[in-house]
Coordinates of C-alpha atoms in Angstrom, one line a residue:
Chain L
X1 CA -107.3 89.0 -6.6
X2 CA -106.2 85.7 -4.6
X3 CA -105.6 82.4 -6.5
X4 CA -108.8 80.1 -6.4
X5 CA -107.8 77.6 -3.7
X6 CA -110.1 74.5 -4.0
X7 CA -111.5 73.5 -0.7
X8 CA -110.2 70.3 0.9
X9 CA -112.5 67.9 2.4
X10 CA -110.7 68.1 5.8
X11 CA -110.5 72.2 5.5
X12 CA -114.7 71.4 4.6
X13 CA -115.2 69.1 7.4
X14 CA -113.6 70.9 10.3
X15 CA -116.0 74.0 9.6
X16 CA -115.6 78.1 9.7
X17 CA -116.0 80.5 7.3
X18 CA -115.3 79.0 4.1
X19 CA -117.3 76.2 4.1
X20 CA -119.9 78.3 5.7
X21 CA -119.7 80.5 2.1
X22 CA -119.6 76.7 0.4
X23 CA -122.8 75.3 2.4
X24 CA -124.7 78.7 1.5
X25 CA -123.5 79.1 -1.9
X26 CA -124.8 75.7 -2.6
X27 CA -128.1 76.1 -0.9
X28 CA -128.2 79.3 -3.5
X29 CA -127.2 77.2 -6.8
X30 CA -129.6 74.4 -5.9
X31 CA -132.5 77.2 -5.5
X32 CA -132.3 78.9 -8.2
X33 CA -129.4 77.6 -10.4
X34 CA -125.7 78.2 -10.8
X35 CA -126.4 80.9 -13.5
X36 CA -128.9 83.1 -11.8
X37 CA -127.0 83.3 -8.1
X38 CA -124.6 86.4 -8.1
X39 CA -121.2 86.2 -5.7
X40 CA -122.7 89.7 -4.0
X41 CA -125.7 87.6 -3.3
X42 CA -123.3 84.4 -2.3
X43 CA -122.0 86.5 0.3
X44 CA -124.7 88.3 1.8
X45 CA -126.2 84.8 2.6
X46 CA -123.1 84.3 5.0
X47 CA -123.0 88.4 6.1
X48 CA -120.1 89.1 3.4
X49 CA -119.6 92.2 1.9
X50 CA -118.7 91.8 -1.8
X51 CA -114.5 92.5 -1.2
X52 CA -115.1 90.0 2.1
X53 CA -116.9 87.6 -0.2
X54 CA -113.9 88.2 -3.0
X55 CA -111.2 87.5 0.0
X56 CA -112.2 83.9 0.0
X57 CA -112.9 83.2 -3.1
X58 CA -111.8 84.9 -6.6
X59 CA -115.2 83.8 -8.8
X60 CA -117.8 81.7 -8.9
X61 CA -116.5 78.9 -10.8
X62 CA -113.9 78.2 -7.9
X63 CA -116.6 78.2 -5.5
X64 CA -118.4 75.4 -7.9
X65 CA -115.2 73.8 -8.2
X66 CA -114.8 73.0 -4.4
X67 CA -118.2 72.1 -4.5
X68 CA -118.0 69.4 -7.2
X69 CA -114.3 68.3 -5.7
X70 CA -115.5 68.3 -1.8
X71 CA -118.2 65.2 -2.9
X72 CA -115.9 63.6 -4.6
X73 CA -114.1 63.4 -2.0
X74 CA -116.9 62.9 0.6
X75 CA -117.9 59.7 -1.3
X76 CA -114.2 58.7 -1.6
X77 CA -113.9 58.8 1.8
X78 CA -116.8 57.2 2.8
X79 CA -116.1 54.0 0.7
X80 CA -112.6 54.0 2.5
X81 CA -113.6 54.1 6.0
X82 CA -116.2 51.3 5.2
X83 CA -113.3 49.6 4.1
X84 CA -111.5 50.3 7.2
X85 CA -113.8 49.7 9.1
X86 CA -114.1 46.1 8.2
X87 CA -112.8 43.2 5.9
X88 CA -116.2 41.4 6.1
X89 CA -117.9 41.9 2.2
X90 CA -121.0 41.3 3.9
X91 CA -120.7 44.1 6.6
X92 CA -119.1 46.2 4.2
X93 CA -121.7 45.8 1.2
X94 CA -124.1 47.2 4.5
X95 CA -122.1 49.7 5.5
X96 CA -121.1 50.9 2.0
X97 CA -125.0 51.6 0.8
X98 CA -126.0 53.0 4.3
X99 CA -123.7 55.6 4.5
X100 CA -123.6 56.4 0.9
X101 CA -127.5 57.4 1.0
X102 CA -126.4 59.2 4.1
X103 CA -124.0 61.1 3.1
X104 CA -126.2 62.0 -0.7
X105 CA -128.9 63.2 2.1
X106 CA -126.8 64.9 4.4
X107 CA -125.1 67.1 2.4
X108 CA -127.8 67.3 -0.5
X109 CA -127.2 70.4 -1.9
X110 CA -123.9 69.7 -2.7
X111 CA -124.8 66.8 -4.2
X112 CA -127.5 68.2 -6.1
X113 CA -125.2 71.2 -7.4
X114 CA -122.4 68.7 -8.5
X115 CA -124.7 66.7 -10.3
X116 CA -126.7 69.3 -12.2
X117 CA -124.0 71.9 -12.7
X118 CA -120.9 69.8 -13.4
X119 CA -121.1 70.1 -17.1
X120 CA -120.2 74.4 -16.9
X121 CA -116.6 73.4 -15.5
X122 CA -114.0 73.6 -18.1
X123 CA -112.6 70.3 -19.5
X124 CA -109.0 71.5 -17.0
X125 CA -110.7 71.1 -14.1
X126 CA -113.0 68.3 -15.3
X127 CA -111.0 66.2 -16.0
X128 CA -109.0 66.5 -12.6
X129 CA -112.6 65.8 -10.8
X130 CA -113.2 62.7 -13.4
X131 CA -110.1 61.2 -12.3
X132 CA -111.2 60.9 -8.4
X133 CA -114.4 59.7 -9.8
X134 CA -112.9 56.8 -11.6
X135 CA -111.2 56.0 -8.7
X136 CA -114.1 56.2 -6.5
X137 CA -115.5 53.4 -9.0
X138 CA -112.3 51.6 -8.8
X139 CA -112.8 51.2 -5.6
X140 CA -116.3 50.5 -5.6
X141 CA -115.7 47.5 -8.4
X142 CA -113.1 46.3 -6.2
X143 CA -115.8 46.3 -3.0
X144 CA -117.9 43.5 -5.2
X145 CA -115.2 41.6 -6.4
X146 CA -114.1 41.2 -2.7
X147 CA -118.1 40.2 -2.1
X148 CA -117.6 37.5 -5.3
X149 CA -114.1 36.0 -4.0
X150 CA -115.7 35.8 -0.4
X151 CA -119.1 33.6 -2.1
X152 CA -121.2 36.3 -0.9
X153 CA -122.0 37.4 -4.6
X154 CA -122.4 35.0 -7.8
X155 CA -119.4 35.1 -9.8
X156 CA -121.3 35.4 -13.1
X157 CA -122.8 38.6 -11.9
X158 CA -121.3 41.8 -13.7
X159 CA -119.2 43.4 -11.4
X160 CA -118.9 47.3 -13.5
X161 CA -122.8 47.2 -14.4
X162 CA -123.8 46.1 -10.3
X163 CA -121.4 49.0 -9.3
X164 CA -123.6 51.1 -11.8
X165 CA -126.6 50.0 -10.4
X166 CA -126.0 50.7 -6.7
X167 CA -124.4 53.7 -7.8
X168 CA -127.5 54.8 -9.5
X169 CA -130.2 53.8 -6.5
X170 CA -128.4 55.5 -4.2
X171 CA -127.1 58.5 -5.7
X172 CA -130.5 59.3 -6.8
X173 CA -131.4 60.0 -3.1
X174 CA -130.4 63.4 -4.2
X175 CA -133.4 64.0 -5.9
X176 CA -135.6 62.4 -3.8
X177 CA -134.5 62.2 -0.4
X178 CA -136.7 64.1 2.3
X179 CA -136.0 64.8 5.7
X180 CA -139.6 64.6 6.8
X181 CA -139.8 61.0 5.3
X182 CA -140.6 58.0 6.8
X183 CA -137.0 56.5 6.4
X184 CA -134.0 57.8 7.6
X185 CA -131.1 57.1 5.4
X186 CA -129.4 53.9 6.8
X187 CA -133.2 52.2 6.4
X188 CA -133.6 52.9 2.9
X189 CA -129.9 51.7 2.8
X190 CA -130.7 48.4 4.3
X191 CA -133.7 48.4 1.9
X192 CA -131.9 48.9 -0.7
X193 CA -129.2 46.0 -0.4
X194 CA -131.9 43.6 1.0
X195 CA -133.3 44.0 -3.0
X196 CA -130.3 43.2 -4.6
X197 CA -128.7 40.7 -2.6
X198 CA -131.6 38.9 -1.8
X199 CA -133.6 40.0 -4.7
X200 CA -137.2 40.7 -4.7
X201 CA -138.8 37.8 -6.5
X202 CA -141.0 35.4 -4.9
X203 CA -139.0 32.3 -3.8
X204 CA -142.3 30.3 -4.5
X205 CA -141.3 31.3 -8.4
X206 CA -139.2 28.4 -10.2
X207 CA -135.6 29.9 -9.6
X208 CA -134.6 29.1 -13.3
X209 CA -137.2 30.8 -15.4
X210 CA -136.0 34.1 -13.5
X211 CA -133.2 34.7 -15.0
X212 CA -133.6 32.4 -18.5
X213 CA -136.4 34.4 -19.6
Chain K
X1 CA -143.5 87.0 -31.1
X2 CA -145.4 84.0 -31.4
X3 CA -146.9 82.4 -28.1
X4 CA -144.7 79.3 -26.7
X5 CA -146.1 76.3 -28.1
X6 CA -144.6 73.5 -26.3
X7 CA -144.1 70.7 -28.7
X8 CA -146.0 67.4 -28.0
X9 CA -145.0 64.2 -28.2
X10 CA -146.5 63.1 -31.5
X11 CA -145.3 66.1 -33.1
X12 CA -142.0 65.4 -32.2
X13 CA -141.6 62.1 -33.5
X14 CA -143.2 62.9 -36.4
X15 CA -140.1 64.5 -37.0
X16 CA -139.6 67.8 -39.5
X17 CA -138.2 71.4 -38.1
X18 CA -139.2 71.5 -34.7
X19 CA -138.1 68.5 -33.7
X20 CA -134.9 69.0 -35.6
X21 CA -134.4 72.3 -33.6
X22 CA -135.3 70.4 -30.6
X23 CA -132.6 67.8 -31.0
X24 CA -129.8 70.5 -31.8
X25 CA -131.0 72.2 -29.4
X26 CA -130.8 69.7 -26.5
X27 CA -127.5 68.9 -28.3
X28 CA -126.3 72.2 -27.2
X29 CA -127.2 72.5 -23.8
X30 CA -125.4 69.2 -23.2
X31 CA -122.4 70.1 -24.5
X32 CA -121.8 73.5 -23.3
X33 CA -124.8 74.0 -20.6
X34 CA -128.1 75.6 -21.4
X35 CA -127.1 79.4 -20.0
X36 CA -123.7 79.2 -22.1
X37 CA -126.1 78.7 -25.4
X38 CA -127.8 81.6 -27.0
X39 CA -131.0 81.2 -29.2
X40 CA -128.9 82.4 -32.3
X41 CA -126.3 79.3 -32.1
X42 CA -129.3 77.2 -31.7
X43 CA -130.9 78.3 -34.9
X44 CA -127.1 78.0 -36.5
X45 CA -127.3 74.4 -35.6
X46 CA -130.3 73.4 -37.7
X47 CA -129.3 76.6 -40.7
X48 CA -132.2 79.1 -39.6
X49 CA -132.1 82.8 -39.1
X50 CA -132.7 84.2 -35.8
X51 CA -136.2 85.4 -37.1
X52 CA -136.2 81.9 -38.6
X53 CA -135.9 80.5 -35.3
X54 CA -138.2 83.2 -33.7
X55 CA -141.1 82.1 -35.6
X56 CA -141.0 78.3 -33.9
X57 CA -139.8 79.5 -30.3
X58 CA -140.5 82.6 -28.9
X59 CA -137.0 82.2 -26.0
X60 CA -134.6 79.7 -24.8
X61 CA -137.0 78.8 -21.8
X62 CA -139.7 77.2 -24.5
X63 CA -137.1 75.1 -25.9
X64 CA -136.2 74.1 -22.3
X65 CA -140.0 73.2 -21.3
X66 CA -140.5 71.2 -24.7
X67 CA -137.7 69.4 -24.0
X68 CA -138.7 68.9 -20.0
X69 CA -142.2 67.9 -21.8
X70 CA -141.5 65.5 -24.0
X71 CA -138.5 63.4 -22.2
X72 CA -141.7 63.1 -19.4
X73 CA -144.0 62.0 -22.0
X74 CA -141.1 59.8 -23.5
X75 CA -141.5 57.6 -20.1
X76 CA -145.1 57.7 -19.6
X77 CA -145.1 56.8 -23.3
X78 CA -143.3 53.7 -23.3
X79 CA -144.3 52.3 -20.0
X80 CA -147.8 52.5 -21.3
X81 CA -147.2 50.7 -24.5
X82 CA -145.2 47.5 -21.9
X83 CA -148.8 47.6 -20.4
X84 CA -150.6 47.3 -23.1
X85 CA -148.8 45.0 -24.9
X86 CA -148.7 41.9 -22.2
X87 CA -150.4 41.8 -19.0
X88 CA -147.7 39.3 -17.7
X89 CA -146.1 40.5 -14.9
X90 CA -142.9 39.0 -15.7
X91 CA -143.2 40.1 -18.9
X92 CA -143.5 43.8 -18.1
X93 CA -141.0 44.0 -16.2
X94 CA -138.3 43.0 -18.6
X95 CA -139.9 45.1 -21.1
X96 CA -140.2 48.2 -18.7
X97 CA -136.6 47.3 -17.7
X98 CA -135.3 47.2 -21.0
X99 CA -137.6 49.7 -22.8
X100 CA -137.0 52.4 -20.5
X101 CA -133.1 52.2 -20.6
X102 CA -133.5 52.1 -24.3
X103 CA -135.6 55.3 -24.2
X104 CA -132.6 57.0 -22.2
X105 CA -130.1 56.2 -24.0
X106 CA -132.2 56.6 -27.6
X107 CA -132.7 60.4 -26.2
X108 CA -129.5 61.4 -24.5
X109 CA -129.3 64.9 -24.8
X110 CA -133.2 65.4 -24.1
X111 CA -132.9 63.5 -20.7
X112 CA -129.4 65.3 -19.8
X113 CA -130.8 68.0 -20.1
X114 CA -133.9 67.5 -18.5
X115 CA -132.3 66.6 -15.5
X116 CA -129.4 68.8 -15.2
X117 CA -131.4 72.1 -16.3
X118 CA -135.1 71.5 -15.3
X119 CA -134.9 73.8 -11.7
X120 CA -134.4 76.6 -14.0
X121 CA -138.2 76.4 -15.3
X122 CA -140.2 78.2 -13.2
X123 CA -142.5 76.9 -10.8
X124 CA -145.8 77.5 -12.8
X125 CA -144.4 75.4 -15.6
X126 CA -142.7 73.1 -13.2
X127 CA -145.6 72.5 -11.4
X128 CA -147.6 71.0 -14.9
X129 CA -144.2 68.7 -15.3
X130 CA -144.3 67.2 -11.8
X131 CA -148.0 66.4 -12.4
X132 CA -146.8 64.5 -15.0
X133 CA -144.1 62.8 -13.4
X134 CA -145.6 61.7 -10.5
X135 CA -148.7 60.3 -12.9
X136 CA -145.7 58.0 -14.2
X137 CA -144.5 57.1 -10.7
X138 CA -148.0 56.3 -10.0
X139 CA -147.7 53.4 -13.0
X140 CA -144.7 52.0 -12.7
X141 CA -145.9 51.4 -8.5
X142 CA -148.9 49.8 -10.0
X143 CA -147.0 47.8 -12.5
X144 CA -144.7 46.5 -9.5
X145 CA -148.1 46.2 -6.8
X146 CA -149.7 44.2 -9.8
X147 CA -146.6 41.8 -9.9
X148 CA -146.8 41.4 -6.2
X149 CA -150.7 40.0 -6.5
X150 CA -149.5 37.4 -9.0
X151 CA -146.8 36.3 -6.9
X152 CA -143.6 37.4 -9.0
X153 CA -142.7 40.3 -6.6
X154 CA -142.6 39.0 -2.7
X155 CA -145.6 41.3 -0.4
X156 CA -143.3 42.5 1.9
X157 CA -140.9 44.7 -0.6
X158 CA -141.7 48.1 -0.3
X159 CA -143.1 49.2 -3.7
X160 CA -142.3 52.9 -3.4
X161 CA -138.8 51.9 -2.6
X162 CA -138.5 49.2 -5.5
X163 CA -140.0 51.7 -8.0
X164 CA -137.1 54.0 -6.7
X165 CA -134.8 51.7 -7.1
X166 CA -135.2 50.7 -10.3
X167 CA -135.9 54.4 -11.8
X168 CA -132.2 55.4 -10.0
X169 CA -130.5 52.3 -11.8
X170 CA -131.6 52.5 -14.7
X171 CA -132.5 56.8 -14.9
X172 CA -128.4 57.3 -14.5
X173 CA -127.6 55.7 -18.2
X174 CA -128.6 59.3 -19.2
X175 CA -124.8 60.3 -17.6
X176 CA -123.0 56.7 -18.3
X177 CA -124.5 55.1 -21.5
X178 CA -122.0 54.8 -24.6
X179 CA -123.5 53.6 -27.9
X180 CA -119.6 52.5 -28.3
X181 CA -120.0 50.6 -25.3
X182 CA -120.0 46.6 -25.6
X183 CA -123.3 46.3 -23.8
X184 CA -126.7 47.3 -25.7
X185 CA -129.4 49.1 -23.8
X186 CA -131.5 45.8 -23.9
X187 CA -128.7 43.4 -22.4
X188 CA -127.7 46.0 -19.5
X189 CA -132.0 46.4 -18.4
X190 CA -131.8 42.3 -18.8
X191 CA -129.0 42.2 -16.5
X192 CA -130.6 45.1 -14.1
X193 CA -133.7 42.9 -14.1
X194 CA -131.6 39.5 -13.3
X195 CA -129.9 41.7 -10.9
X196 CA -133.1 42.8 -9.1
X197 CA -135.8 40.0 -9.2
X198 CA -133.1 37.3 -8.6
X199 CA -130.5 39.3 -6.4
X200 CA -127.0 39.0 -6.9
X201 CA -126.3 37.0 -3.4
X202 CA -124.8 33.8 -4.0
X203 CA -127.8 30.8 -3.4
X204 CA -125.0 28.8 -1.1
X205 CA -125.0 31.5 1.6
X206 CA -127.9 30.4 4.5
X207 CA -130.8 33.1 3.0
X208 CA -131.8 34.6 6.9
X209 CA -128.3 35.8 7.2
X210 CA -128.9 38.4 4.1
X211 CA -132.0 39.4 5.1
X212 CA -131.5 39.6 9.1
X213 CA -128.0 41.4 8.9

């Protein structure tokens, strides 16, 4: 039996049989649960036989594995091409919550399995995935202290519990984004940061009593 | 074997045995998954028999939909008592805010669970727990349409949107809450609330840029 080889993001992106195996298994495991989908039935989604299936991948917990590791790493990347991209902490704040929901929605059963089936992974492996989590929030934290040196956002504002709050709107999409609804991704995105930057109180309000009360 | 009672809200916060096996229950299922738990380990937790246990649940799944059940009717709960208690906009929305991460975090394992392990109900029971959910989506859009008519929330927010945004930010304190942590439940749905009415956008930027961009 091979050695479970976790799937890199790059190995992921660039397509072919194993991710085709990590797209269906997922499809599976979101369906109908990590628990109830057999490898036999893993692998006849993608036209495996059971040794073809076992070629790839030695059990099902390494399949989950790459799973849970290839959004890490998909949201990992994603915050460091927006960073790339630009050092504007307006255009990056954009750019950071479009393509976050985007990348929740386009790959949502991923998403879905990493968030609902993390917990069965062994503390080993868990705490390897934790670690590109944390710094995933790192980053993310370092994003709006960026936006606070630039003046785009109040310095008093909490920097850990605003990453926790855009991390929570968005990554929620998992649940309940739809393809067939009225807004694509990068709309609810904008949506989404137009709330919280601009904030959704009614300017005719008296400013103060907002936020003493 | 008895029929599958599913336990009601009033029942279980009237506390005594079911309730008790609820809670170690939920416990459980946290910790180690719900699949990796067997019925016998959860009687263990709360000193009963496996007949012992048999006579309040009939399997695993009934546990499951009691818990499903009552983390719903947790929600619908307290955002009916914010309504009921003021009819000030402002004022529901800090409670809502605050009461409903305080319900999260109060009943940890319950809402883990429920939304890690609630695809493995099946649809029929499912089905009767969506109803329910969306009845609470349903309120918590009329709380925010209601605080648009008295001018606190502006017209042009979209209220589907808003109510998701505030069920994602403050729904995921079921994965990051600490009762170690230096923040009480309270404080971090006050800050949310700040957050969200007020945005976090520092006042000296020109306002068209954040909205037009």
């Amino acid at each position: 039996m091979p050695e479970a080889v976790p799937l890199g993001l790059d190995e992921y992106l660039a397509g072919g049989i194993r991710p085709r195996i990590i797209d269906a298994a997922a499809a599976l495991f979101r369906q109908r649960g990590f628990n109830a989908v057999s490898m036999i039935e893993a692998g006849q989604a993608v036209g495996l036989s059971k040794p073809g299936l076992y070629h790839h991948w030695p059990n099902k917990e390494a399949l989950l594995l790459s799973i849970v590791g290839i959004t890490g790493a998909l949201l990992l990347r994603q915050l460091e091409d927006v960073k790339a991209a630009t050092a504007d902490p307006e255009q990056r704040m954009r750019l950071f919550m479009r393509g976050r929901i985007a990348v929740v929605a386009r790959h949502q059963d991923l998403f879905t399995v990493t968030w609902q089936e993390r917990a069965i992974l062994g503390s080993g492996s868990y705490s390897r995935l934790a670690a590109t989590a944390e710094r995933y929030r790192d980053s993310v934290r370092s994003l709006i202290d960026d936006a606070k040196e630039a003046g785009l956002i109040r310095p008093e504002v909490d920097t850990h519990l605003l990453m926790l709050a855009i991390d929570g709107m968005t990554g929620c999409a998992y649940f309940w984004y739809r393809e067939q609804g009225a807004l694509r991704p990068a709309e609810i995105g904008d949506a989404f940061r137009d709330m919280l930057l601009g904030g959704v109180a009614d300017p005719g309000l008296p400013g103060p009593d907002i936020a003493a009360n």
